[in-house]
Tab-separated table of C-alpha atoms in Angstrom:
chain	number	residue	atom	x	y	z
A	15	UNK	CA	30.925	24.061	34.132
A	16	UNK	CA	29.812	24.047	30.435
A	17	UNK	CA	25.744	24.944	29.770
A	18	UNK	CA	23.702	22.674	28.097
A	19	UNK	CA	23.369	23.213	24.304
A	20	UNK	CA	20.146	24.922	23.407
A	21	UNK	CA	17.900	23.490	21.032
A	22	UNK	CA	17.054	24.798	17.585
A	23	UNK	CA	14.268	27.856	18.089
A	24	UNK	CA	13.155	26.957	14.528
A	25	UNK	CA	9.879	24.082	14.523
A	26	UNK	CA	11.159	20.528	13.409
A	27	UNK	CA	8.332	20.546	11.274
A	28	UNK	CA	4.963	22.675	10.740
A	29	UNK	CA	1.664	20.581	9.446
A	30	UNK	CA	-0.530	23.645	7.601
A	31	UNK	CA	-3.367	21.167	6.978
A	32	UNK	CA	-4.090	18.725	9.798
A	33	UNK	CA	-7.834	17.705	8.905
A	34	UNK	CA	-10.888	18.247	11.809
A	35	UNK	CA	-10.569	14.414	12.062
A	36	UNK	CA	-7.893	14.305	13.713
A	37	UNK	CA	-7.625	16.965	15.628
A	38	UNK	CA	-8.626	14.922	19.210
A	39	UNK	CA	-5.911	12.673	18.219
A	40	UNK	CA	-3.484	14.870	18.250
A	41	UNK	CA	-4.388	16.764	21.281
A	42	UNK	CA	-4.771	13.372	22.795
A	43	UNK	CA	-0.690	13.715	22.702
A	44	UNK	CA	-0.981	16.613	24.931
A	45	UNK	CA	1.188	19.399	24.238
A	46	UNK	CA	4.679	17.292	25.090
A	47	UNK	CA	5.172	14.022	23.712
A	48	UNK	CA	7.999	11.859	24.021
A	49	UNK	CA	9.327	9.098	21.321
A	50	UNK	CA	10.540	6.031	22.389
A	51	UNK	CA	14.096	7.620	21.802
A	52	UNK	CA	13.511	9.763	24.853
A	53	UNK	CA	13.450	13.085	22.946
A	54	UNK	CA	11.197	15.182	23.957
A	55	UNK	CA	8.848	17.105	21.324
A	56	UNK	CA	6.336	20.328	21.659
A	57	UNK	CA	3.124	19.990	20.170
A	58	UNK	CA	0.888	23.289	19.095
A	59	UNK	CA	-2.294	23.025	17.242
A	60	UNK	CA	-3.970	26.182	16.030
A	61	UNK	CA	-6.593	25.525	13.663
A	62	UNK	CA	-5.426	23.622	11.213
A	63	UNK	CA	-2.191	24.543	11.906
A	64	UNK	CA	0.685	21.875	13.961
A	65	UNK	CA	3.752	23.022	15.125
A	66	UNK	CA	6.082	20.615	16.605
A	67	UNK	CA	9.191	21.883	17.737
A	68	UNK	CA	11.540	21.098	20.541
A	69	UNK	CA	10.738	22.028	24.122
A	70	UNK	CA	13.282	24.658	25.249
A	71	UNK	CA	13.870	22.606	28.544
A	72	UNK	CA	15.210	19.814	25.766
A	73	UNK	CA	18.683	18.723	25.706
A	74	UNK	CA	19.817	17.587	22.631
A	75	UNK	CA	23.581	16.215	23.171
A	76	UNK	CA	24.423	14.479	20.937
A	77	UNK	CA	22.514	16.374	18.320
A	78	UNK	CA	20.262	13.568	16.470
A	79	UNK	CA	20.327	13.064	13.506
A	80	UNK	CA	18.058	13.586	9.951
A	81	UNK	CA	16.993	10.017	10.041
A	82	UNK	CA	16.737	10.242	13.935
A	83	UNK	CA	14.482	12.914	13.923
A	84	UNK	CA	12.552	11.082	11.516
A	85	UNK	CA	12.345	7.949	13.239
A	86	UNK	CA	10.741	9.853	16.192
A	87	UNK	CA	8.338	11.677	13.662
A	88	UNK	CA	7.232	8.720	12.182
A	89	UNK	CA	6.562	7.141	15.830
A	90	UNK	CA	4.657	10.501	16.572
A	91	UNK	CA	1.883	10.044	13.518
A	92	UNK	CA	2.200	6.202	14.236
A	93	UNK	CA	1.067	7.449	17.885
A	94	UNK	CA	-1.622	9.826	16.124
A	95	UNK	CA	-3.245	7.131	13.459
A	96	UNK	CA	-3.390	4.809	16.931
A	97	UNK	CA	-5.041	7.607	18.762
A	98	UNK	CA	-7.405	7.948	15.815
A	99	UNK	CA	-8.300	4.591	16.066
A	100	UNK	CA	-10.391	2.014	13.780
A	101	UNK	CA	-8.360	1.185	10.683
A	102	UNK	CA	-5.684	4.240	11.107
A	103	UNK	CA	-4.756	2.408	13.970
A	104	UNK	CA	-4.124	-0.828	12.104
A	105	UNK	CA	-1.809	0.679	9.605
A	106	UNK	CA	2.279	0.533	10.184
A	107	UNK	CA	3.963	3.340	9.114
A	108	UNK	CA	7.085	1.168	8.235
A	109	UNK	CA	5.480	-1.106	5.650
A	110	UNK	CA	3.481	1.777	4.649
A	111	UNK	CA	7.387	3.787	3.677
A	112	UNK	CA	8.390	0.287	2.098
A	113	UNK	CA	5.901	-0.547	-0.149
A	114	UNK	CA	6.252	3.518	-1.270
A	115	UNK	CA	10.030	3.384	-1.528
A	116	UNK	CA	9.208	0.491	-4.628
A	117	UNK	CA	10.616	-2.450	-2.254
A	118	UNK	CA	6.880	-3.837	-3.021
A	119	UNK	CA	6.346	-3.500	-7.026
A	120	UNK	CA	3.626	-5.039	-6.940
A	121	UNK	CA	1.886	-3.353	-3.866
A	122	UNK	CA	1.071	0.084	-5.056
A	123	UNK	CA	1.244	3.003	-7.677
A	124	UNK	CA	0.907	6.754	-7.217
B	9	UNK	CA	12.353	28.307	-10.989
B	10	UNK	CA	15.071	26.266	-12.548
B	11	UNK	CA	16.957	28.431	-15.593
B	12	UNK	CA	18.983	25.314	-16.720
B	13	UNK	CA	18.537	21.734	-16.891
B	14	UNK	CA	21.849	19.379	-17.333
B	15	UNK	CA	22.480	18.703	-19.942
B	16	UNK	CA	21.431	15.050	-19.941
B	17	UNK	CA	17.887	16.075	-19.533
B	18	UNK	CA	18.351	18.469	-22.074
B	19	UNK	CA	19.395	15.503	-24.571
B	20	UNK	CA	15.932	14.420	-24.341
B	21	UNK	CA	13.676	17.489	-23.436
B	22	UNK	CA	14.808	20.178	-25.982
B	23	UNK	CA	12.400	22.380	-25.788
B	24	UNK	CA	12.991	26.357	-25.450
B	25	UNK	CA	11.811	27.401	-21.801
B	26	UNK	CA	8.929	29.828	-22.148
B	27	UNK	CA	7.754	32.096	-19.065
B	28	UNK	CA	5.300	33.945	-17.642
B	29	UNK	CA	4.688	35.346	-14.402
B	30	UNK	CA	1.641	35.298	-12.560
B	31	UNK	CA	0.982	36.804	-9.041
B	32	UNK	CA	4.642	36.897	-8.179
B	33	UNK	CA	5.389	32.958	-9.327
B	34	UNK	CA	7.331	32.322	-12.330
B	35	UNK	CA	5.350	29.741	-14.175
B	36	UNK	CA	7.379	27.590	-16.778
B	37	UNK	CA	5.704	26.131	-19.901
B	38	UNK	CA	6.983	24.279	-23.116
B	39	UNK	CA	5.281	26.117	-26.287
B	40	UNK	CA	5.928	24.288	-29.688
B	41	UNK	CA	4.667	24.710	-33.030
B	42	UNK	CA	3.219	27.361	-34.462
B	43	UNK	CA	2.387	30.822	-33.245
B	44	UNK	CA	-1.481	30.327	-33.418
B	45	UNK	CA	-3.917	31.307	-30.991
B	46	UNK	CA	-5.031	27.746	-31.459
B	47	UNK	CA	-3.429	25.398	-29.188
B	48	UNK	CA	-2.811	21.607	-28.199
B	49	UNK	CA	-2.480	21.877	-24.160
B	50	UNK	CA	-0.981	18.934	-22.416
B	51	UNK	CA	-1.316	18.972	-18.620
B	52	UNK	CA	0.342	16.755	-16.313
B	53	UNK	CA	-0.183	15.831	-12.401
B	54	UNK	CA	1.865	15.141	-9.594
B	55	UNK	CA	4.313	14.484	-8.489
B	56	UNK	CA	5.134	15.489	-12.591
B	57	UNK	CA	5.954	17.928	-14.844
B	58	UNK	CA	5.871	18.555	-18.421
B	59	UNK	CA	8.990	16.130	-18.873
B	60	UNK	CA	6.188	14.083	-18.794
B	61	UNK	CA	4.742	14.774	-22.480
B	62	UNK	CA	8.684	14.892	-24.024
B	63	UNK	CA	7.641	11.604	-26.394
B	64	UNK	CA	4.185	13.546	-27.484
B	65	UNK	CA	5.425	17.256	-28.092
B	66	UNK	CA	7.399	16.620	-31.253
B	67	UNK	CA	4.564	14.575	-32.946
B	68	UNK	CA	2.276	17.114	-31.933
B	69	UNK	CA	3.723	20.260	-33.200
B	70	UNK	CA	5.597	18.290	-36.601
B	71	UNK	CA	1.471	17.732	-37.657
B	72	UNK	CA	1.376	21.872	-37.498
B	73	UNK	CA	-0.285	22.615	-33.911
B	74	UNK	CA	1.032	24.402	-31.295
B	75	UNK	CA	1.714	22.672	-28.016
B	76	UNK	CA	1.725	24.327	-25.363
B	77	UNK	CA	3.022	21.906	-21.521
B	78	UNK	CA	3.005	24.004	-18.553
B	79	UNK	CA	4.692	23.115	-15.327
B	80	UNK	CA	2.128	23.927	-12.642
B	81	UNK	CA	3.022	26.344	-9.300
B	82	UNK	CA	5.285	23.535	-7.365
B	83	UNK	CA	6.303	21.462	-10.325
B	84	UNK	CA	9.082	21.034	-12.835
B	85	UNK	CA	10.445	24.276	-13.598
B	86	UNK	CA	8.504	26.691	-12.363
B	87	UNK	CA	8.742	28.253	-8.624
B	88	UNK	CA	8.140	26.267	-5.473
B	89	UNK	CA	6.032	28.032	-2.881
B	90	UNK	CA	5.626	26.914	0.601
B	91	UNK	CA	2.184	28.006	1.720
B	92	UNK	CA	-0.244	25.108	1.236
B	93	UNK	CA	-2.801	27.497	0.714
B	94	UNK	CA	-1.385	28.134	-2.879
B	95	UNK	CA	-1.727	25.126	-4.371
B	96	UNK	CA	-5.902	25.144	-4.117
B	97	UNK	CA	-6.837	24.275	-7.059
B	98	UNK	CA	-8.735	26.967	-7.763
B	99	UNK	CA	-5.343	28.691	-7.554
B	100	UNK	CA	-4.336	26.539	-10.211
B	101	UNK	CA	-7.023	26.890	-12.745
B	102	UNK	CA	-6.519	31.142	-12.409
B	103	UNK	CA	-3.227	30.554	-12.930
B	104	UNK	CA	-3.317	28.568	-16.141
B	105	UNK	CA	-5.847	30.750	-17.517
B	106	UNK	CA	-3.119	33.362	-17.096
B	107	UNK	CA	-0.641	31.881	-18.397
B	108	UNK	CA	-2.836	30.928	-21.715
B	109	UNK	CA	-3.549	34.469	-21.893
B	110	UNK	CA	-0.365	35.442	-21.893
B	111	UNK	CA	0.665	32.982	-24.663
B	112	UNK	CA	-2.441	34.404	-26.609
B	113	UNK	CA	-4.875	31.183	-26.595
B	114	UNK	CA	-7.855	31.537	-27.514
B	115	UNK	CA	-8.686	27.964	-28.133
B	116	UNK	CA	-7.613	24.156	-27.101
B	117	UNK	CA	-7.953	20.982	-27.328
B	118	UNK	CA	-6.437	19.600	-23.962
B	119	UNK	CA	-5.034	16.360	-22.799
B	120	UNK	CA	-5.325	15.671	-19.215
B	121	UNK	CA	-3.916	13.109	-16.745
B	122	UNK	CA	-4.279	13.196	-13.415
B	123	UNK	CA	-4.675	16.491	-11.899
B	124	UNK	CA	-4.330	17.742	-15.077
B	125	UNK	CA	-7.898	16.823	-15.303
B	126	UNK	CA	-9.736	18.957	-12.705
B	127	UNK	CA	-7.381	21.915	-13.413
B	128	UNK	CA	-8.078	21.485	-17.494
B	129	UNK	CA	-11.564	20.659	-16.841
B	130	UNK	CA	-11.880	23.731	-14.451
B	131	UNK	CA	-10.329	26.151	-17.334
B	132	UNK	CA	-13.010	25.086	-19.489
B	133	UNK	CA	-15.547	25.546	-16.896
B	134	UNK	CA	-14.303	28.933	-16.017
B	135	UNK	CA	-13.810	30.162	-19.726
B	136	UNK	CA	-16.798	28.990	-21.682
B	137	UNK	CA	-15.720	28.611	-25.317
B	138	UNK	CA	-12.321	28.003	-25.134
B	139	UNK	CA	-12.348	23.859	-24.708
B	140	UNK	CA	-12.615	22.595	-28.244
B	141	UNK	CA	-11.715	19.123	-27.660
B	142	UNK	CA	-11.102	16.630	-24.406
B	143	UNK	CA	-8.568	14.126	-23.740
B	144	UNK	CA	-8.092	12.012	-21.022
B	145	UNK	CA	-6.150	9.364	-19.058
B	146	UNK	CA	-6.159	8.423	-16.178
B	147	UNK	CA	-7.358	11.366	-14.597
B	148	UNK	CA	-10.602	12.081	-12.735
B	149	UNK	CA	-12.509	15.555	-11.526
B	150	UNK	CA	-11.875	16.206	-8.088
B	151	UNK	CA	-13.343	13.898	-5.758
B	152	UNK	CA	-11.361	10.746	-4.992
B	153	UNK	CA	-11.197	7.109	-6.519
B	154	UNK	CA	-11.745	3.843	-4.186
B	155	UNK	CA	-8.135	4.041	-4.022
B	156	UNK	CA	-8.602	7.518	-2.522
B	157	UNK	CA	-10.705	6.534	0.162
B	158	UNK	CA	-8.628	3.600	1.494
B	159	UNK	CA	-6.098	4.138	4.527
B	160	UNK	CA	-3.633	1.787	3.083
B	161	UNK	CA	-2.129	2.490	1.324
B	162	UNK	CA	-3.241	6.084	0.175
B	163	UNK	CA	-4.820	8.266	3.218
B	164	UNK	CA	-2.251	7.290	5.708
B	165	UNK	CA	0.706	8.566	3.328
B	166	UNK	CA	-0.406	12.186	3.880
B	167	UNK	CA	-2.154	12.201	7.425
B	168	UNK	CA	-0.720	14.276	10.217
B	169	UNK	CA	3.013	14.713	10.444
B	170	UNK	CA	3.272	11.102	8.427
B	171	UNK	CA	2.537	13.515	5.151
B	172	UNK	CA	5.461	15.816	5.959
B	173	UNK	CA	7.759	13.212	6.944
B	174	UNK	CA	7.140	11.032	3.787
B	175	UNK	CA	6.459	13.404	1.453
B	176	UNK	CA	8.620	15.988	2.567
B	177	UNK	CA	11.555	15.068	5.018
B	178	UNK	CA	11.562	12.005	3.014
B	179	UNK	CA	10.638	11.887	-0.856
B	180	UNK	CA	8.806	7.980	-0.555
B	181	UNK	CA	6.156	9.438	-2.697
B	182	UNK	CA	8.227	11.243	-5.666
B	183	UNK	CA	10.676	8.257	-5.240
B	184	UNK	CA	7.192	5.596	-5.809
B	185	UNK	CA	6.284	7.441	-8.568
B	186	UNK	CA	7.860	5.333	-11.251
B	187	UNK	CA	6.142	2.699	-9.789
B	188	UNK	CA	3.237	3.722	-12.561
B	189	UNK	CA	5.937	3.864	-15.390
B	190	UNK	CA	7.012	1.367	-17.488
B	191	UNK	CA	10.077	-0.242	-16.428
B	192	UNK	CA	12.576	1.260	-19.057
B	193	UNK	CA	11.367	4.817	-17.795
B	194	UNK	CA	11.322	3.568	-14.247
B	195	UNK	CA	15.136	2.011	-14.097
B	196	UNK	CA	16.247	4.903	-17.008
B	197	UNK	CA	18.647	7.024	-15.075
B	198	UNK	CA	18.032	10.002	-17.076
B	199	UNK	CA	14.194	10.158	-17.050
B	200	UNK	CA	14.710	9.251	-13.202
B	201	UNK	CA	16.744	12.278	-12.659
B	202	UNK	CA	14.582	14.389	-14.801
B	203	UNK	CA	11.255	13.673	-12.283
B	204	UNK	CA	13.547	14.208	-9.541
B	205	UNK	CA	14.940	17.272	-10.808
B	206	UNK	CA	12.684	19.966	-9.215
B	207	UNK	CA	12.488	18.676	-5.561
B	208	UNK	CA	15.873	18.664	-5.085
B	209	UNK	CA	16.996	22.084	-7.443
B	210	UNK	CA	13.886	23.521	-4.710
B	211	UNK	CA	15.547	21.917	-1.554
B	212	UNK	CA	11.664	21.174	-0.711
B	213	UNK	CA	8.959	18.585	-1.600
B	214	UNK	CA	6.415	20.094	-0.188
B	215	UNK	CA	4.760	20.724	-3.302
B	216	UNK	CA	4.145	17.461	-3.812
B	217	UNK	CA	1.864	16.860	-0.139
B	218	UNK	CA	-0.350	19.627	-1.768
B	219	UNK	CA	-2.033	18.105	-3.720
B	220	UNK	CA	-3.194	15.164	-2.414
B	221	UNK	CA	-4.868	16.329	0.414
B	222	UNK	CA	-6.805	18.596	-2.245
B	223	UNK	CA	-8.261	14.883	-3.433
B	224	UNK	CA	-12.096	15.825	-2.343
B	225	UNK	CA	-13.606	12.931	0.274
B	226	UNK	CA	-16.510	14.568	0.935
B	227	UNK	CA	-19.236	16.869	0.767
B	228	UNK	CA	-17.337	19.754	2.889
B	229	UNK	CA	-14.314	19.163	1.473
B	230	UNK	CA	-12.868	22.493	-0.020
B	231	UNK	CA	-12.631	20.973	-3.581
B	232	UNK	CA	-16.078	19.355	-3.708
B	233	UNK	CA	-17.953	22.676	-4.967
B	234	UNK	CA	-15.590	22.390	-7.961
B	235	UNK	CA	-16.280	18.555	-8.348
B	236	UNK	CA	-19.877	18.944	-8.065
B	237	UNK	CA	-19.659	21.617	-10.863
B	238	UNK	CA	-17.601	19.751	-13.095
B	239	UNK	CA	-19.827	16.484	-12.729
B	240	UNK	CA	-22.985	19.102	-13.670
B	241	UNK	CA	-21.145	20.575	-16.658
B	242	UNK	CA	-19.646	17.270	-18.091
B	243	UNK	CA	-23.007	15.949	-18.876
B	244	UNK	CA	-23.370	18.944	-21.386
B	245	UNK	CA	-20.228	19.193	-22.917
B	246	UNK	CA	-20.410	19.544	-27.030
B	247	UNK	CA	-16.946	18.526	-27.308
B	248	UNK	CA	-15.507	15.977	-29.029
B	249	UNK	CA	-13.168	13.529	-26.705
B	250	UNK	CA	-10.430	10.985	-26.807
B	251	UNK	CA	-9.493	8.572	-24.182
B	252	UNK	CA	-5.932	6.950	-23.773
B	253	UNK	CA	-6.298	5.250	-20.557
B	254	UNK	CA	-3.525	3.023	-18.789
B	255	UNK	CA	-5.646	-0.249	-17.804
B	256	UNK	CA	-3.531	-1.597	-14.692
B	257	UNK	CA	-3.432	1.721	-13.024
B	258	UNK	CA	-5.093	1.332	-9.307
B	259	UNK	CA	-5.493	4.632	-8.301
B	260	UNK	CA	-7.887	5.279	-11.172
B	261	UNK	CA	-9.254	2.005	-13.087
B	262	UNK	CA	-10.658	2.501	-16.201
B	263	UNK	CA	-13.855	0.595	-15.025
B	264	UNK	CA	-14.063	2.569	-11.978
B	265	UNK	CA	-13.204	6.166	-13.550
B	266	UNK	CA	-12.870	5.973	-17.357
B	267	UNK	CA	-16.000	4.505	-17.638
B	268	UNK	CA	-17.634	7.112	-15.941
B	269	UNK	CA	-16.134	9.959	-17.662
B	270	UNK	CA	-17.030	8.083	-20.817
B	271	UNK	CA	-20.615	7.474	-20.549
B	272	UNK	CA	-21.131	10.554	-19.048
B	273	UNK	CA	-20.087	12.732	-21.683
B	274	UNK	CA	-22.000	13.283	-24.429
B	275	UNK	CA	-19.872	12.999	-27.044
B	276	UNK	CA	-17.793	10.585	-25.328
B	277	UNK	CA	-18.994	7.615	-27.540
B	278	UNK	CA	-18.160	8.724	-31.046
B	279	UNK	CA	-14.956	7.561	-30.849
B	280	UNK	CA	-13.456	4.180	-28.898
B	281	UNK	CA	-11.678	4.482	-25.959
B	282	UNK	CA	-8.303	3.213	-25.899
B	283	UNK	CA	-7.227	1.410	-23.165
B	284	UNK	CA	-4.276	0.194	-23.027
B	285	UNK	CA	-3.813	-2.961	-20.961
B	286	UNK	CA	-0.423	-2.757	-18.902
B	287	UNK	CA	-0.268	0.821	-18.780
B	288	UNK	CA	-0.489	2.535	-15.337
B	289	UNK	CA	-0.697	5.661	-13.838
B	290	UNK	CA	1.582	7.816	-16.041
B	291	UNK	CA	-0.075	6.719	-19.385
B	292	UNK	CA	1.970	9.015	-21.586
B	293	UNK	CA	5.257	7.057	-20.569
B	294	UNK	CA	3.059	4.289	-22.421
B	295	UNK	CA	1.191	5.761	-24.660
B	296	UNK	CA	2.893	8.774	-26.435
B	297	UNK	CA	2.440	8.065	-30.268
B	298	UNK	CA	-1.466	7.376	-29.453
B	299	UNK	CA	-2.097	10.532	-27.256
B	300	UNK	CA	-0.330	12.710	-29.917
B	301	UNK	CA	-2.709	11.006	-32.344
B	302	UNK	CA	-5.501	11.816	-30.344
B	303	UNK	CA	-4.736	15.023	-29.866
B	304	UNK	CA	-4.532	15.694	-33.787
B	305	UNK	CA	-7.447	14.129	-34.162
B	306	UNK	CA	-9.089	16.529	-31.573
B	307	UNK	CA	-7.539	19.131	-33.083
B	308	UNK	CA	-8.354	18.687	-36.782
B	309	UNK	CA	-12.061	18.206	-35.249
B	310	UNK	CA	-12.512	20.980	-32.402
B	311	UNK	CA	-10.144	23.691	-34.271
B	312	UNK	CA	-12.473	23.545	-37.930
C-alpha cells in the first residue's frame, strides 16, 4: 500500500505586515481554514507576522496547481475582508484583479 | 542586481551602469554628464525604475549637468531583498544619501515623482544644504491621497494575503502600471518589457507590496513622523521649484495634491505650474522635454 504524498514543509505564503486591523479577522479563520476547493490551509499569526502553510495531515494528490493555489488564496483574503466587515466586506477580489490586470482602462491607475 | 539588459532595452536606455554598494545591497544608478559635485537627481517610484527618466537624461546632461537616476533597493537594477522591513523609507533616504556620497554630490536639484518625493524630500530634510532646487509630479510626502484611503480600488489590493497574491504570486499591480502611461508606452513592447524587467530577472515582486503599505493613513502609522516633518519643513523651504504634473492622474490630482505642495511652498509661486491635461501617473512618459527643461532651469537657478 503506497503512503500518502506529504505536503510541501515550506509556507505557501508568509504576510510580514498584516496591519492591527485586521488581526481579529484573521484569527476569526481559526488556525485551519478550508477553501471552497476542499484544501485545507494552516494559519499562524505572530505579530504582524502570517504564515499560511499546509497542514501536515493535508493530502495533496493531485498536487494543485499555481493558479489553484491562488484561487484558494484569493478566497482566503476574500474570507478575511468579509470577516473585517463594513466596506472590506463589499469589495470582490475578482473585479478588484480585473480592473488591475487593465481589462477596465478606464477604472483605475497605479 | 541585473549586470545586463537585452539588448532591446539597451537600444533605448544606453546609459553606462554605475554602482555602489550600501549595507550589503548593490544599488544601481544612471550618472550622466559631467563629473561635478553638482548634480540633476531624478527619482522615480514604484513599481519603476530609472528606465523611467530614459527621454529626460540626454537633454539633461547635453545642457552640461550631471544626472544622476538611481534605481532604489527593490527596483530596476539594483538587488531585490525580501525582508519588508528594508524597504522603510527611512531605509531608503540613508541609502540614497549613500549612494550620493559615493558619487561625490554635494548639491542637487531633484525631480521627484511618486515616491521619489518623500525619499527626495527626506534627503533634503536629513542633509540641510544640499537641496538647491525642487521638482515635482505627481508625487506627494508620505501620507496618502483620497485615492489612498479608499478600499476600492487601492487598500484592498495590498490587505492580508490579497497583497501577496496580487502583488506577488501574481504581478496585477506591475502589469496595471501602464495603465498611467500613455498608450504608445503602454502597448510599446520594448518599454513594456523594460518595466517588467526586474521582477522577473529577481523571480520576486515582492518589492513592489513594500511600498504601498508604507503609504501613511494615520497618525501611528510608521511613516507619519516623516510626513509630519516634511509638511513642517516644506513651509520653509528657500528653494526654487518646478512643477510638471500629469492632470488625469487619480491617485494624486493636481487639485487634491499639487495644489497643496504648491501653495505651501514658499517659493512655489514664482514660476507656473505645468499641468499637463491627459497626463497620468507616470508624468515623465508625458512630459520628458518639459521636466528636462525644468530641471535646467532649476539648475541654472539653485547651482549659481
Amino acid at each position: 500500500m503506497s503512503k500518502p504524498p506529504l505536503v510541501p514543509e515550506e509556507p505557501v505564503l508568509v504576510d510580514e505586515n498584516v496591519l492591527e486591523e485586521f488581526h481579529d479577522a484573521v484569527r476569526s479563520l481559526g488556525s485551519e481554514w478550508q477553501a471552497p476547493s476542499g484544501r485545507r490551509y494552516r494559519l499562524e499569526l505572530l505579530g504582524r507576522r502570517l504564515v499560511v502553510s499546509w497542514p501536515p495531515t493535508e493530502t495533496l494528490s493531485p498536487a494543485p496547481s499555481g493558479d489553484e493555489v491562488n484561487e484558494d488564496l484569493l478566497a482566503m483574503g476574500q474570507a478575511i475582508y468579509n470577516a473585517r466587515g463594513g466596506e472590506w466586506a463589499a469589495v470582490r477580489l475578482d473585479q478588484l484583479a480585473a480592473v488591475w490586470s487593465g481589462n477596465n482602462r478606464r477604472g483605475a491607475t497605479t | 542586481m541585473i549586470d545586463e539588459l537585452p539588448a532591446e532595452v539597451r537600444s533605448v536606455f544606453p546609459f553606462a551602469a554605475h554602482w555602489v554598494n550600501v549595507s550589503g545591497f548593490n544599488l544601481h544608478y544612471v550618472d550622466e554628464g559631467p563629473r561635478s559635485s553638482d548634480a540633476v537627481l531624478l527619482l522615480h517610484g514604484n513599481p519603476t525604475w530609472s528606465f523611467l527618466y530614459r527621454k529626460v537624461i540626454p537633454t539633461v546632461a547635453a545642457a552640461g549637468l550631471r544626472v544622476i537616476a538611481p534605481d532604489f533597493l527593490g527596483s530596476g537594477r539594483s538587488d531585490h531583498s525580501q525582508a519588508e522591513g528594508e524597504y522603510q523609507i527611512a531605509h531608503h533616504i540613508g541609502r540614497t544619501l549613500s549612494l550620493l556620497d559615493a558619487a561625490g554630490v554635494n548639491r542637487l536639484v531633484v525631480f521627484c515623482q511618486d515616491w521619489g518625493g518623500p525619499i527626495g524630500m527626506g534627503c533634503g530634510l536629513a542633509r540641510p544644504g544640499l537641496l538647491r532646487g525642487l521638482g515635482l509630479g505627481n508625487t506627494f510626502w508620505g501620507e496618502g491621497s483620497e485615492f489612498h484611503r479608499r478600499v476600492f480600488p487601492w487598500r484592498a489590493l495590498h490587505g492580508p494575503v490579497v497583497g501577496d497574491v496580487l502583488f506577488n504570486r501574481r504581478p496585477v499591480f506591475v502589469d496595471g502600471a501602464r495603465l498611467g502611461m500613455p498608450p504608445e508606452v503602454a502597448d510599446d513592447p520594448v518599454a513594456q518589457l523594460a518595466y517588467r524587467l526586474p521582477w522577473k530577472v529577481h523571480g520576486s515582486y515582492l518589492g513592489t507590496l513594500a511600498w504601498p503599505r508604507a503609504i501613511s493613513l494615520g497618525p501611528d502609522h510608521p511613516t507619519q513622523p516623516l510626513a509630519d516633518a516634511l509638511w513642517a519643513a516644506l513651509g520653509s523651504w528657500d528653494v526654487p521649484v518646478r512643477f510638471v504634473w500629469g492632470g488625469a492622474d487619480p491617485v494624486f490630482p493636481w487639485t487634491e495634491q499639487g495644489e497643496r505642495l504648491w501653495n505651501r511652498l514658499p517659493r512655489g509661486h514664482e514660476a507656473e505650474p505645468l499641468v499637463v491635461p491627459d497626463g497620468r501617473h507616470f508624468i515623465q512618459e508625458y512630459a520628458p522635454d518639459e521636466i528636462a527643461a525644468s530641471m535646467i532651469d532649476l539648475a541654472t537657478e539653485g547651482f549659481s
